[in-house]
PDB file of C-alpha atoms in Angstrom:
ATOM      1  CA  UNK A   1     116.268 -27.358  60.392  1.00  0.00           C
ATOM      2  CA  UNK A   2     114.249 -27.858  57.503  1.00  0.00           C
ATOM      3  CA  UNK A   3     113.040 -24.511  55.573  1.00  0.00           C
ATOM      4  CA  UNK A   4     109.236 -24.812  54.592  1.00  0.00           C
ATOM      5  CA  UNK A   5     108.126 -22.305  51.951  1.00  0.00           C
ATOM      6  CA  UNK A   6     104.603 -21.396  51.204  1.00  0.00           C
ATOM      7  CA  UNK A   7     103.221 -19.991  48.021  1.00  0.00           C
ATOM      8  CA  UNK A   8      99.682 -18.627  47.711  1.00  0.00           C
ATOM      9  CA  UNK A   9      97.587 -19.508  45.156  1.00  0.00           C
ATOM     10  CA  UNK A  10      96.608 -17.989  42.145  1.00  0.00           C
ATOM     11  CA  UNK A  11      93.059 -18.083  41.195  1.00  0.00           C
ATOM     12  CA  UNK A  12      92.334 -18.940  37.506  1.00  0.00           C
ATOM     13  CA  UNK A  13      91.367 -16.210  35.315  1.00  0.00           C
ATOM     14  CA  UNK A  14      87.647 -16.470  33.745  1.00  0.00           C
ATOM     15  CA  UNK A  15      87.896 -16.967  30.490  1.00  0.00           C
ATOM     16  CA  UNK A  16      84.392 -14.855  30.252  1.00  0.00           C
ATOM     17  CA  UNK A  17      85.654 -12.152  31.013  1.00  0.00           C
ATOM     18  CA  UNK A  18      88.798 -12.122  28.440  1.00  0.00           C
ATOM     19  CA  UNK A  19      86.550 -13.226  25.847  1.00  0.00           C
ATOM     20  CA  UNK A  20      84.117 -10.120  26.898  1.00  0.00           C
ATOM     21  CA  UNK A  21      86.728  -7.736  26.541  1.00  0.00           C
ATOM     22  CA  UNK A  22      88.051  -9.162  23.408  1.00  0.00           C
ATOM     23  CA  UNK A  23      84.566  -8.697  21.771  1.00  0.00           C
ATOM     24  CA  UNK A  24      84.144  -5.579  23.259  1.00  0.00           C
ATOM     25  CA  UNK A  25      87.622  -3.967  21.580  1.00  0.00           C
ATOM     26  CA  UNK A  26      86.870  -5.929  18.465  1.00  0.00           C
ATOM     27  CA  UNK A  27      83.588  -3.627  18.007  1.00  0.00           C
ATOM     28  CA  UNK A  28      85.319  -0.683  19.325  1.00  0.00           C
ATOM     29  CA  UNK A  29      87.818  -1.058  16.453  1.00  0.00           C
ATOM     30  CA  UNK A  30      84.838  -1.871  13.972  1.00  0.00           C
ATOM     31  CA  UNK A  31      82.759   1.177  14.832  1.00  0.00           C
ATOM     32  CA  UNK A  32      85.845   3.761  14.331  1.00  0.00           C
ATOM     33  CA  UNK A  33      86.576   2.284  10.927  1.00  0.00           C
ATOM     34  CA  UNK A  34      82.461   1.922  10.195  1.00  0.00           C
ATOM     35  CA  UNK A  35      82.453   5.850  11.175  1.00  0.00           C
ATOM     36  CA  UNK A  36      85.701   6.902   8.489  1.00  0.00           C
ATOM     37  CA  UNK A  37      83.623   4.539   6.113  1.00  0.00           C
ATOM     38  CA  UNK A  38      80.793   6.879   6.378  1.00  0.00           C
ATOM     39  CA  UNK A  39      82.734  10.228   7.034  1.00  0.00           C
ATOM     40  CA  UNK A  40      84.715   9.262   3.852  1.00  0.00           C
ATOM     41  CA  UNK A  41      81.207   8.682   1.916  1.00  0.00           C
ATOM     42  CA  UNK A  42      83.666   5.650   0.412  1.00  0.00           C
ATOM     43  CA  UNK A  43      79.966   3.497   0.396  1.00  0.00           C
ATOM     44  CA  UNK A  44      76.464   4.620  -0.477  1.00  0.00           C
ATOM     45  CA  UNK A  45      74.592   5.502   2.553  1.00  0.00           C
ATOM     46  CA  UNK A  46      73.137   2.270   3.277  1.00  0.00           C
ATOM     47  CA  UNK A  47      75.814   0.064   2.903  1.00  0.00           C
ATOM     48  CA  UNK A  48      77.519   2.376   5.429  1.00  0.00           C
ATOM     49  CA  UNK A  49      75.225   2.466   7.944  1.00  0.00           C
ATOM     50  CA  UNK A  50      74.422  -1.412   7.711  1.00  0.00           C
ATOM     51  CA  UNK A  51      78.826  -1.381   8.400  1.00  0.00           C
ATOM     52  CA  UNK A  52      78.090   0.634  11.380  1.00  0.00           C
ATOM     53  CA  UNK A  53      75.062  -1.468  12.795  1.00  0.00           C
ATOM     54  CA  UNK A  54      77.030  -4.532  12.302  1.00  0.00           C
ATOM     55  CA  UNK A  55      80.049  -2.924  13.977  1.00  0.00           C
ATOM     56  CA  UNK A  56      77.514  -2.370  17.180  1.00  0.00           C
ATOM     57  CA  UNK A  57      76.458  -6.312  17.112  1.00  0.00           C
ATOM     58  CA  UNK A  58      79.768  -7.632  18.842  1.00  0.00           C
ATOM     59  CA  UNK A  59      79.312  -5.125  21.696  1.00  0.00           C
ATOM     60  CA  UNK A  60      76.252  -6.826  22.638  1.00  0.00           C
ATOM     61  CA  UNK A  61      77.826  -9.749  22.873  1.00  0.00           C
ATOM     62  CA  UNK A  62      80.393  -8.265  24.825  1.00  0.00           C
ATOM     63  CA  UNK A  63      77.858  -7.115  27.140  1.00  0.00           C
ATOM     64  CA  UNK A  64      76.222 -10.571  27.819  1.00  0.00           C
ATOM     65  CA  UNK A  65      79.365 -12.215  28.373  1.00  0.00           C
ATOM     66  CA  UNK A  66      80.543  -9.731  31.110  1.00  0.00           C
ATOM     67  CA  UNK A  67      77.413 -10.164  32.621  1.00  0.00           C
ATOM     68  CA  UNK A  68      77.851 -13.976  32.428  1.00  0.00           C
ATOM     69  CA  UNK A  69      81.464 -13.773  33.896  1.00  0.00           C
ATOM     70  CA  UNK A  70      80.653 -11.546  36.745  1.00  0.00           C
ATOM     71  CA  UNK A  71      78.306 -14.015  37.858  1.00  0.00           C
ATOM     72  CA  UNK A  72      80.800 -16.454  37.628  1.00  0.00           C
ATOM     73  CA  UNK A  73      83.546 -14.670  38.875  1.00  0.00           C
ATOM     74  CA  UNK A  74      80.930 -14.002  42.319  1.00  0.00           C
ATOM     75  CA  UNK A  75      80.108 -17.946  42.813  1.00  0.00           C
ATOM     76  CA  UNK A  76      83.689 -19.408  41.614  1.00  0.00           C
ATOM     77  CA  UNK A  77      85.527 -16.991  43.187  1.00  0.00           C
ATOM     78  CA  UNK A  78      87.789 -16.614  39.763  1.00  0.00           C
ATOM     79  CA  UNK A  79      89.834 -13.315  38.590  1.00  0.00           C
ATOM     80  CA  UNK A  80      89.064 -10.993  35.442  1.00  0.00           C
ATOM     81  CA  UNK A  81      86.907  -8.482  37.261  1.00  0.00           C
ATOM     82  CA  UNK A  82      88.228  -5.906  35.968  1.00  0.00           C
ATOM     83  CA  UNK A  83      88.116  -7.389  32.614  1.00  0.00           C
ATOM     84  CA  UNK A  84      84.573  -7.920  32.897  1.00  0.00           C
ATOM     85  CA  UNK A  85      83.922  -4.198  33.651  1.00  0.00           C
ATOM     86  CA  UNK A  86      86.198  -3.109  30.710  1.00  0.00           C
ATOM     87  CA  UNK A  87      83.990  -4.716  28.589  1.00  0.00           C
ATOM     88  CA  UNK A  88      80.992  -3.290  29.653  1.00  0.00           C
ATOM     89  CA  UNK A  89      82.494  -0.085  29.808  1.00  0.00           C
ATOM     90  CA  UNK A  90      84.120  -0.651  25.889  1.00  0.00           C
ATOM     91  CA  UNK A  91      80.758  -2.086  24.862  1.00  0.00           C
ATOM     92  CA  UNK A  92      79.072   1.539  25.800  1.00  0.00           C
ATOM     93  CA  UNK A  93      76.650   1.511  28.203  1.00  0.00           C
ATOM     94  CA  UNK A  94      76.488   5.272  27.905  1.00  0.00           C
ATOM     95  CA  UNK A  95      74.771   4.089  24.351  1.00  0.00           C
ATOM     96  CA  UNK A  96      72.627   1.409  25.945  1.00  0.00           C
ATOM     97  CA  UNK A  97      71.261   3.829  28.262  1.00  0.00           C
ATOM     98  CA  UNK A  98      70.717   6.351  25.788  1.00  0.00           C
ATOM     99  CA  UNK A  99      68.756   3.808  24.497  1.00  0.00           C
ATOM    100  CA  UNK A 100      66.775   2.779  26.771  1.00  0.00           C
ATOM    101  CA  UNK A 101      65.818   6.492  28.302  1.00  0.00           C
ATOM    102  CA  UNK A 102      65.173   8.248  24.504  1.00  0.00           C
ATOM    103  CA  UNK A 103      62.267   7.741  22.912  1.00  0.00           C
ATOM    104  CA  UNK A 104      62.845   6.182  19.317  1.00  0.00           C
ATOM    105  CA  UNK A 105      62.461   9.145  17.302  1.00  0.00           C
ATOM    106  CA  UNK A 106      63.958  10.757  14.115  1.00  0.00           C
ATOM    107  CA  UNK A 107      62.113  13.829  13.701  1.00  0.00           C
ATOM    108  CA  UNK A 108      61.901  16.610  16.705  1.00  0.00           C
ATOM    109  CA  UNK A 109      59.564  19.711  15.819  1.00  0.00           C
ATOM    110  CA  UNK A 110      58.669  22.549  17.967  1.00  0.00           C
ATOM    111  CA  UNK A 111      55.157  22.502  16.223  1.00  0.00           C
ATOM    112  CA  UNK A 112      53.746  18.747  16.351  1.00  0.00           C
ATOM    113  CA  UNK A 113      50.529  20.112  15.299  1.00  0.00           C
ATOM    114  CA  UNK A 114      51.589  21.910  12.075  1.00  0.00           C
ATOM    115  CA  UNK A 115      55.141  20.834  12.048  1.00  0.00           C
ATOM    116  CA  UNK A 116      57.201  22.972   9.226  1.00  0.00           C
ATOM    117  CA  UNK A 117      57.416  21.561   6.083  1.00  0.00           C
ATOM    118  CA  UNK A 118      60.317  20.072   3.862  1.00  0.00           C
ATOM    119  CA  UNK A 119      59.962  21.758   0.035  1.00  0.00           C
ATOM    120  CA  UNK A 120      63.096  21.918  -1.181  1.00  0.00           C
ATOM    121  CA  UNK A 121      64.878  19.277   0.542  1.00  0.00           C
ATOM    122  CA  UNK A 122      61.453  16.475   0.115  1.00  0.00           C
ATOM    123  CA  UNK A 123      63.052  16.460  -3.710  1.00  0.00           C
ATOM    124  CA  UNK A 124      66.759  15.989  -2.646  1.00  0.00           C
ATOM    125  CA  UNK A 125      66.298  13.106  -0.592  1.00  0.00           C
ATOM    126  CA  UNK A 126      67.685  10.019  -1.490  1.00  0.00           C
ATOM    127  CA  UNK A 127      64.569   7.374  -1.683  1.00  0.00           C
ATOM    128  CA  UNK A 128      65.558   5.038   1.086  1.00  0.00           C
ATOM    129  CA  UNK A 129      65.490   8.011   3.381  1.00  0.00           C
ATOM    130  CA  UNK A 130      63.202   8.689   6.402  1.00  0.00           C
ATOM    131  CA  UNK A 131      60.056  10.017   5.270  1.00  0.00           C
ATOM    132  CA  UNK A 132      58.956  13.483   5.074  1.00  0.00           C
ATOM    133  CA  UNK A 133      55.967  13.162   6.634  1.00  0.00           C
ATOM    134  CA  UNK A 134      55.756  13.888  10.413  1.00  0.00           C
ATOM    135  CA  UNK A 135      54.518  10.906  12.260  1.00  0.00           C
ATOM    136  CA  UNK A 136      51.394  12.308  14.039  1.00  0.00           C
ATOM    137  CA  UNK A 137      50.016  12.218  17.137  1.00  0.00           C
ATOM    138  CA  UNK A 138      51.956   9.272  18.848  1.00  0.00           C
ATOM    139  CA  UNK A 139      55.476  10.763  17.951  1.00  0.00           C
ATOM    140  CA  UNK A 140      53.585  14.367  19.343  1.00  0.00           C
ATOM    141  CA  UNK A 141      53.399  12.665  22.983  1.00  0.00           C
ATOM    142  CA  UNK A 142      56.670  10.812  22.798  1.00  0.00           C
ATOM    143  CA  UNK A 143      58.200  14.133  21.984  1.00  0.00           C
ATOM    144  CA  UNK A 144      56.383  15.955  24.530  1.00  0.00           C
ATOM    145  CA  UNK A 145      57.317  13.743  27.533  1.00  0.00           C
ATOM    146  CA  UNK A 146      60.880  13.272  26.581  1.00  0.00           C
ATOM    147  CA  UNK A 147      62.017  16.899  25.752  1.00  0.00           C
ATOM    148  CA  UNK A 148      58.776  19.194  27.305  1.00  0.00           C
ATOM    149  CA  UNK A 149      61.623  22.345  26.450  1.00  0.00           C
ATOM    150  CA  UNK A 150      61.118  22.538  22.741  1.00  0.00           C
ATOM    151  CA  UNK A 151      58.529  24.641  22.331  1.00  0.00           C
ATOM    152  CA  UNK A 152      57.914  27.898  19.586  1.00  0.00           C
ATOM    153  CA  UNK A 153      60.028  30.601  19.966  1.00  0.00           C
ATOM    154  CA  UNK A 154      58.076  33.741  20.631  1.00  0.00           C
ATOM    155  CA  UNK A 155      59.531  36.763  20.166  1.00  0.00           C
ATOM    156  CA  UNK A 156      58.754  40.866  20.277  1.00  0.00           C
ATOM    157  CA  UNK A 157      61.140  41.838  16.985  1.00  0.00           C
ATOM    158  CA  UNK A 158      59.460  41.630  13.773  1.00  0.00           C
ATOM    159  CA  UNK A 159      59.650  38.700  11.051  1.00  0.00           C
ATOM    160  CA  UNK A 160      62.049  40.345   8.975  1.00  0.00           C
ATOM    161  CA  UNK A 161      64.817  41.023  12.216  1.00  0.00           C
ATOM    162  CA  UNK A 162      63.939  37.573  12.961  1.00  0.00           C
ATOM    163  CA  UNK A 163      64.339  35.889   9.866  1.00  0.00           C
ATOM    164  CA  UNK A 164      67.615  37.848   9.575  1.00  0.00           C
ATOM    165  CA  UNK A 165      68.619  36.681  13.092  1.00  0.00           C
ATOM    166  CA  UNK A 166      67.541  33.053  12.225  1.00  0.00           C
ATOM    167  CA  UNK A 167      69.791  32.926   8.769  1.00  0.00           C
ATOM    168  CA  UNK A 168      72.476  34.401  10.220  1.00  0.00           C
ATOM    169  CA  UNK A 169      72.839  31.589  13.006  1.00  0.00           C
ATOM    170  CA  UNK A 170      72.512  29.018  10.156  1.00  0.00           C
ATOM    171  CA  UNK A 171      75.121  30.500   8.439  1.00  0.00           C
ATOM    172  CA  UNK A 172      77.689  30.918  11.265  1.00  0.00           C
ATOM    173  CA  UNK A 173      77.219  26.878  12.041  1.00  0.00           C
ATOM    174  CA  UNK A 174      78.142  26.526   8.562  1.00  0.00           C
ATOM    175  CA  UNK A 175      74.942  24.738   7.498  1.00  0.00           C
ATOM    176  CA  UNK A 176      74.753  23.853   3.631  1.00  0.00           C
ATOM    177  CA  UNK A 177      71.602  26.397   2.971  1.00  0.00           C
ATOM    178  CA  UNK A 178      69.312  24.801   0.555  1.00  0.00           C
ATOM    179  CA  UNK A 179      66.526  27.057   0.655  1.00  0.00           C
ATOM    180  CA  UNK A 180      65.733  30.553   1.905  1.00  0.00           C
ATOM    181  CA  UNK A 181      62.554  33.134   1.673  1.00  0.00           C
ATOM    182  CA  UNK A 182      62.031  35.881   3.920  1.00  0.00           C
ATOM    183  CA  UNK A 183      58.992  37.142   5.450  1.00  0.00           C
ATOM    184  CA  UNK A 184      57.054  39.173   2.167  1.00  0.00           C
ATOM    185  CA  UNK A 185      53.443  40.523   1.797  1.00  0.00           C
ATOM    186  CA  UNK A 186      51.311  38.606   1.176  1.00  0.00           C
ATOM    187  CA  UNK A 187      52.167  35.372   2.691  1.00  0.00           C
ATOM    188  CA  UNK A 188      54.432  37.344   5.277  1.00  0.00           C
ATOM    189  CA  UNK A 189      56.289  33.681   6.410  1.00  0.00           C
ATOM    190  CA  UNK A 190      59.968  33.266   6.418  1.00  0.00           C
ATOM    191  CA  UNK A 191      61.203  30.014   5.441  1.00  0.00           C
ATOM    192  CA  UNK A 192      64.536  28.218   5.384  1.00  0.00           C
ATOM    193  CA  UNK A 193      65.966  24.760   4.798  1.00  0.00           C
ATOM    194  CA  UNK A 194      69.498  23.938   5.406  1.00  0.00           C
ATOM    195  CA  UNK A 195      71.533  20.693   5.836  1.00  0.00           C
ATOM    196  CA  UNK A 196      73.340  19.695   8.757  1.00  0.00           C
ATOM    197  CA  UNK A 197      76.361  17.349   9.413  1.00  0.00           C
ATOM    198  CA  UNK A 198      76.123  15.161  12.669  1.00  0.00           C
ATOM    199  CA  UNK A 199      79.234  15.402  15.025  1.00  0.00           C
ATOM    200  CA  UNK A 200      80.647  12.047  15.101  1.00  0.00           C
ATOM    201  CA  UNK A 201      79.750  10.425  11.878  1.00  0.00           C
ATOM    202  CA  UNK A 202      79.232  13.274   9.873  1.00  0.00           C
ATOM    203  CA  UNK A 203      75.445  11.902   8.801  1.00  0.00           C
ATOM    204  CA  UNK A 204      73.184  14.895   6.722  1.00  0.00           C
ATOM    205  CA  UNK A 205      70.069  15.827   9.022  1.00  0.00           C
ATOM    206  CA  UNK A 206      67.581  18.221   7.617  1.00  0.00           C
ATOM    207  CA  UNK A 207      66.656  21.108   9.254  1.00  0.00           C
ATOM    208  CA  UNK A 208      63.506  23.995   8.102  1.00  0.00           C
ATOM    209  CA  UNK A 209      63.079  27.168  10.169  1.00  0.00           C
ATOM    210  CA  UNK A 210      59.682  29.433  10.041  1.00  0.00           C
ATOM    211  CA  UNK A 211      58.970  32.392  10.848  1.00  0.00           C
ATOM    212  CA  UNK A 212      55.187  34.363  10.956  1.00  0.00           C
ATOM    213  CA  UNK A 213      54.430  37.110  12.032  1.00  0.00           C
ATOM    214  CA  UNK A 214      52.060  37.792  14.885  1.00  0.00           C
ATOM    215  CA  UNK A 215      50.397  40.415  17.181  1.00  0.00           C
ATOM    216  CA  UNK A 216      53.133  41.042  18.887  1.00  0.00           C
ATOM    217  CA  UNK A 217      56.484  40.184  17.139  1.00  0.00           C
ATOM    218  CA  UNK A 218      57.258  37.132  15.396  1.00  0.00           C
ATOM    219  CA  UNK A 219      56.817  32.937  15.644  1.00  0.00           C
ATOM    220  CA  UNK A 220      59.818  30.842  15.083  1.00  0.00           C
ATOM    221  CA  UNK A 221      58.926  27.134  14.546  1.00  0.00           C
ATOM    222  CA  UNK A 222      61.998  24.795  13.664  1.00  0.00           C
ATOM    223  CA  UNK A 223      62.166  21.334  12.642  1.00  0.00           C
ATOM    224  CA  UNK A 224      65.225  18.595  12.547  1.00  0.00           C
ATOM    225  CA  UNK A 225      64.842  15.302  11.206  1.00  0.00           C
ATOM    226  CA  UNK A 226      67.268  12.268  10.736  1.00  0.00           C
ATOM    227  CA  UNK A 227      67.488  11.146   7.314  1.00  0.00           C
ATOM    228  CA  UNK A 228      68.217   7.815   7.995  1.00  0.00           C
ATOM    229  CA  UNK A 229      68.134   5.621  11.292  1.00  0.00           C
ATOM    230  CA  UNK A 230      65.022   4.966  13.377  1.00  0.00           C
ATOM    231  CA  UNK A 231      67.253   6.541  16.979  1.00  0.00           C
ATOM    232  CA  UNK A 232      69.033   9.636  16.701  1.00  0.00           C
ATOM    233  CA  UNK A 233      70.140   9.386  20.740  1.00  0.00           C
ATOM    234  CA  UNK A 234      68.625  12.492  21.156  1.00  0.00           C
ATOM    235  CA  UNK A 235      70.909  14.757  18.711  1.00  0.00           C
ATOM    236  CA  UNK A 236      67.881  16.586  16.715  1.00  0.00           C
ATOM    237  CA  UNK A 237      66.385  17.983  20.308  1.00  0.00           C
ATOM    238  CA  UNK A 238      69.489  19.323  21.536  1.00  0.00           C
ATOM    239  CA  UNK A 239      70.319  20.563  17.666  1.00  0.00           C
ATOM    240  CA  UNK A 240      66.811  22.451  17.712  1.00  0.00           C
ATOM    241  CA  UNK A 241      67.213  23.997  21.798  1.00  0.00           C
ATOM    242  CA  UNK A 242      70.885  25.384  20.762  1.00  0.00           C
ATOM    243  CA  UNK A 243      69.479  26.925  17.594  1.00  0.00           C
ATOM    244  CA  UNK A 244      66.593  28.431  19.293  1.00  0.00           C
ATOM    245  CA  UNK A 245      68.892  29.625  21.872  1.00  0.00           C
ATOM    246  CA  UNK A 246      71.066  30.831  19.105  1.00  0.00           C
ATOM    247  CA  UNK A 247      68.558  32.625  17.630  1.00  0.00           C
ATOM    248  CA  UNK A 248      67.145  34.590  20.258  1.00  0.00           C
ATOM    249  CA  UNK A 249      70.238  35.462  21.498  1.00  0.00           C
ATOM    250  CA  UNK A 250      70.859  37.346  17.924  1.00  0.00           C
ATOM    251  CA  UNK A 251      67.624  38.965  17.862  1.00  0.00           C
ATOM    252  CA  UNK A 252      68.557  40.161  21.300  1.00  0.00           C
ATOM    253  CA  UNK A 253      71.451  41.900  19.859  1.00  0.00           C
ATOM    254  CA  UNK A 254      69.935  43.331  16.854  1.00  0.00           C
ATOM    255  CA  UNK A 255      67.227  45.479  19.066  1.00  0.00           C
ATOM    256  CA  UNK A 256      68.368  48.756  19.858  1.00  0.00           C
ATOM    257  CA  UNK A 257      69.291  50.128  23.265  1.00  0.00           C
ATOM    258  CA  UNK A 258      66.930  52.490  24.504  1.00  0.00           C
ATOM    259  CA  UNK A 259      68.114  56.269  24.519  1.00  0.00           C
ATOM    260  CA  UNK A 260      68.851  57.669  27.684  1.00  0.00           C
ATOM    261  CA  UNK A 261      66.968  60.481  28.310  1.00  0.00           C
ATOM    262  CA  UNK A 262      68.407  63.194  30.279  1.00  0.00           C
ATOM    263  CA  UNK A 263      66.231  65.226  32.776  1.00  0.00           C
ATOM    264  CA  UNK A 264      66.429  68.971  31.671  1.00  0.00           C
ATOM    265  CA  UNK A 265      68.757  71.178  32.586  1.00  0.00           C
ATOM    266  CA  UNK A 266      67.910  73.192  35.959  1.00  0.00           C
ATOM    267  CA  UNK A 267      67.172  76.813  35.387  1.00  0.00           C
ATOM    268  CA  UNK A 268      70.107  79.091  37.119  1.00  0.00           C
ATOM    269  CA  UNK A 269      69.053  82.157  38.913  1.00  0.00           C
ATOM    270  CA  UNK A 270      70.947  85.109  38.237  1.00  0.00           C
ATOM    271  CA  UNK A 271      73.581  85.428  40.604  1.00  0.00           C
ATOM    272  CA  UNK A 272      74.500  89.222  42.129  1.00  0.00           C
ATOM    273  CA  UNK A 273      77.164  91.160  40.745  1.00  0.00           C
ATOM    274  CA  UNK A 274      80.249  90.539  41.941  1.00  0.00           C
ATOM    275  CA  UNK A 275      82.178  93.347  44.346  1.00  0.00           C
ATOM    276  CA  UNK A 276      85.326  95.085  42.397  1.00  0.00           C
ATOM    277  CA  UNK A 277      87.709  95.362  44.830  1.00  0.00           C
ATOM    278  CA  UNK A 278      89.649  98.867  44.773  1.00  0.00           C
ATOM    279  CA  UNK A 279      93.255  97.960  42.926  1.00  0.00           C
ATOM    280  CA  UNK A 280      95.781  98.035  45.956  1.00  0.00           C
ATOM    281  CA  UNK A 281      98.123 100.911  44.534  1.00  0.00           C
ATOM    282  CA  UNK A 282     101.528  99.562  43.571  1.00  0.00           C
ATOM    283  CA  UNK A 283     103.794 101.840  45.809  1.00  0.00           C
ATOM    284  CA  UNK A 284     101.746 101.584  48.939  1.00  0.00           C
ATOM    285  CA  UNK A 285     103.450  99.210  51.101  1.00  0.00           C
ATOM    286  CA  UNK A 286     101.553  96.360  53.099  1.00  0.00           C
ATOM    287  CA  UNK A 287     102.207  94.881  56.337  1.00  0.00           C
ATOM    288  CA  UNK A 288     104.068  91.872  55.333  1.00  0.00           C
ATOM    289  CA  UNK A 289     106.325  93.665  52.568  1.00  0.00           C
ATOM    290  CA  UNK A 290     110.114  94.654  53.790  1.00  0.00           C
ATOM    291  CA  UNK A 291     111.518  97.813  54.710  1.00  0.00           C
TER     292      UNK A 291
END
């Protein structure tokens, strides 16, 4: 009897999809080493972002060949599936998404109208930063239909409690303070400019807080701004709505708790005299005591 042995088949592995992943941890290892190079400051600004934009490009590619081989892999039947969503995964389509939702903007104010304005800081800026200038109406509606949540902070304290809360928040994040006024007749209008370090590649983004006074309390207006970059991938809105949040939470502990008043005390009528009872005499005997 003659033993017959069968072996299955292997598919061949598309080469798309090694060469996607390939690309896709080649720019994953560029990026970390583009981000030390700009942590380190080790370049000039621009040098070191142009690094870190060219450290993005092969992750495009990446993307476009995964693509590529999972269209092949579907009609040729091939393996490297997996492969082909490790690259798109590696490549960071959290990023492209980001992207592709966020408006392109670098500078996020609660005031589009009368945004608050860069003194201080409009001298320290390198040249071949962002400019100054807000970017008018256009950047207004982009703003506005992308984060409709950052909006004034309106509050019932008065501009000197919350310019105090507002600088004290700046100072716990450990912002580098550049400038600082406080709310004095006659322009009564709190003003402060600090520096602030982005999470991941440690970039400098500006940031000026207002305060005026008003009716009722105080107006706090801030503004964040990008110094360099066209996308900041929304980090300046969410830097503004956790310092806003910041801030009123501080005010809201500097106010003082009410006093409890107490009712007044009820008045006590005078209560009758109380009875003497006649002292029992010591020798007379009572009815439990023993003979």
């Amino acid at each position: 009897m003659v033993r017959r042995y069968y072996t299955l088949a292997v598919e061949p592995m598309s080469q798309l999809a090694t060469w996607a992943r390939r690309m896709a941890l080649f720019s994953l290892t560029a990026v970390i080493v583009s981000v030390i190079i700009v942590r380190s400051e080790w370049l000039d600004i621009g040098p070191a972002i142009t690094t870190f934009v060219v450290a993005l490009a092969p992750s495009i590619i990446a993307i476009a060949l995964a693509i590529a081989a999972l269209a092949v892999i579907w009609n040729d039947g091939l393996r490297g599936l997996g492969r082909a969503f490790a690259a798109i995964g590696i490549a960071g389509v959290y990023l492209a998404y980001k992207a592709y939702k966020l408006p392109w903007l670098y500078d996020i104010t609660t005031d589009p109208i009368d945004p608050p304005r860069y003194e201080a800081l409009a001298r320290l800026r390198p040249r071949e930063a962002n400019p100054i200038t807000y970017a008018g109406l256009y950047a207004a509606e982009q703003q506005h239909a992308a984060y409709p949540d950052i909006e004034p902070l309106d509050e019932d304290a008065t501009p000197e409690v919350a310019f105090k809360a507002a600088l004290a928040v700046i100072t716990k994040r450990k912002w580098i303070i550049i400038d600082r006024r406080p709310p004095q007749a006659p322009r009564r209008e709190g003003h402060i400019e600090a520096v602030a370090r982005t999470l991941i590649m440690g970039l400098r983004d500006d940031v000026v807080v207002r305060v005026r006074g008003g009716p009722d309390g105080a107006r706090i207006d801030a503004r964040s701004s990008s110094r360099f970059g066209s996308f900041d991938f929304g980090s300046n809105a969410a830097r503004i709505r956790s310092l806003m949040d910041d801030i009123d939470t501080a005010i809201g502990n500097e106010k003082p708790e009410p006093a409890v008043v107490l009712p007044p005390p009820a008045k006590k009528g005078k209560e009758p005299p109380q009875q003497q009872q006649p002292k029992r005499e010591r020798d007379q005997p009572t009815a439990t005591s023993k003979r």
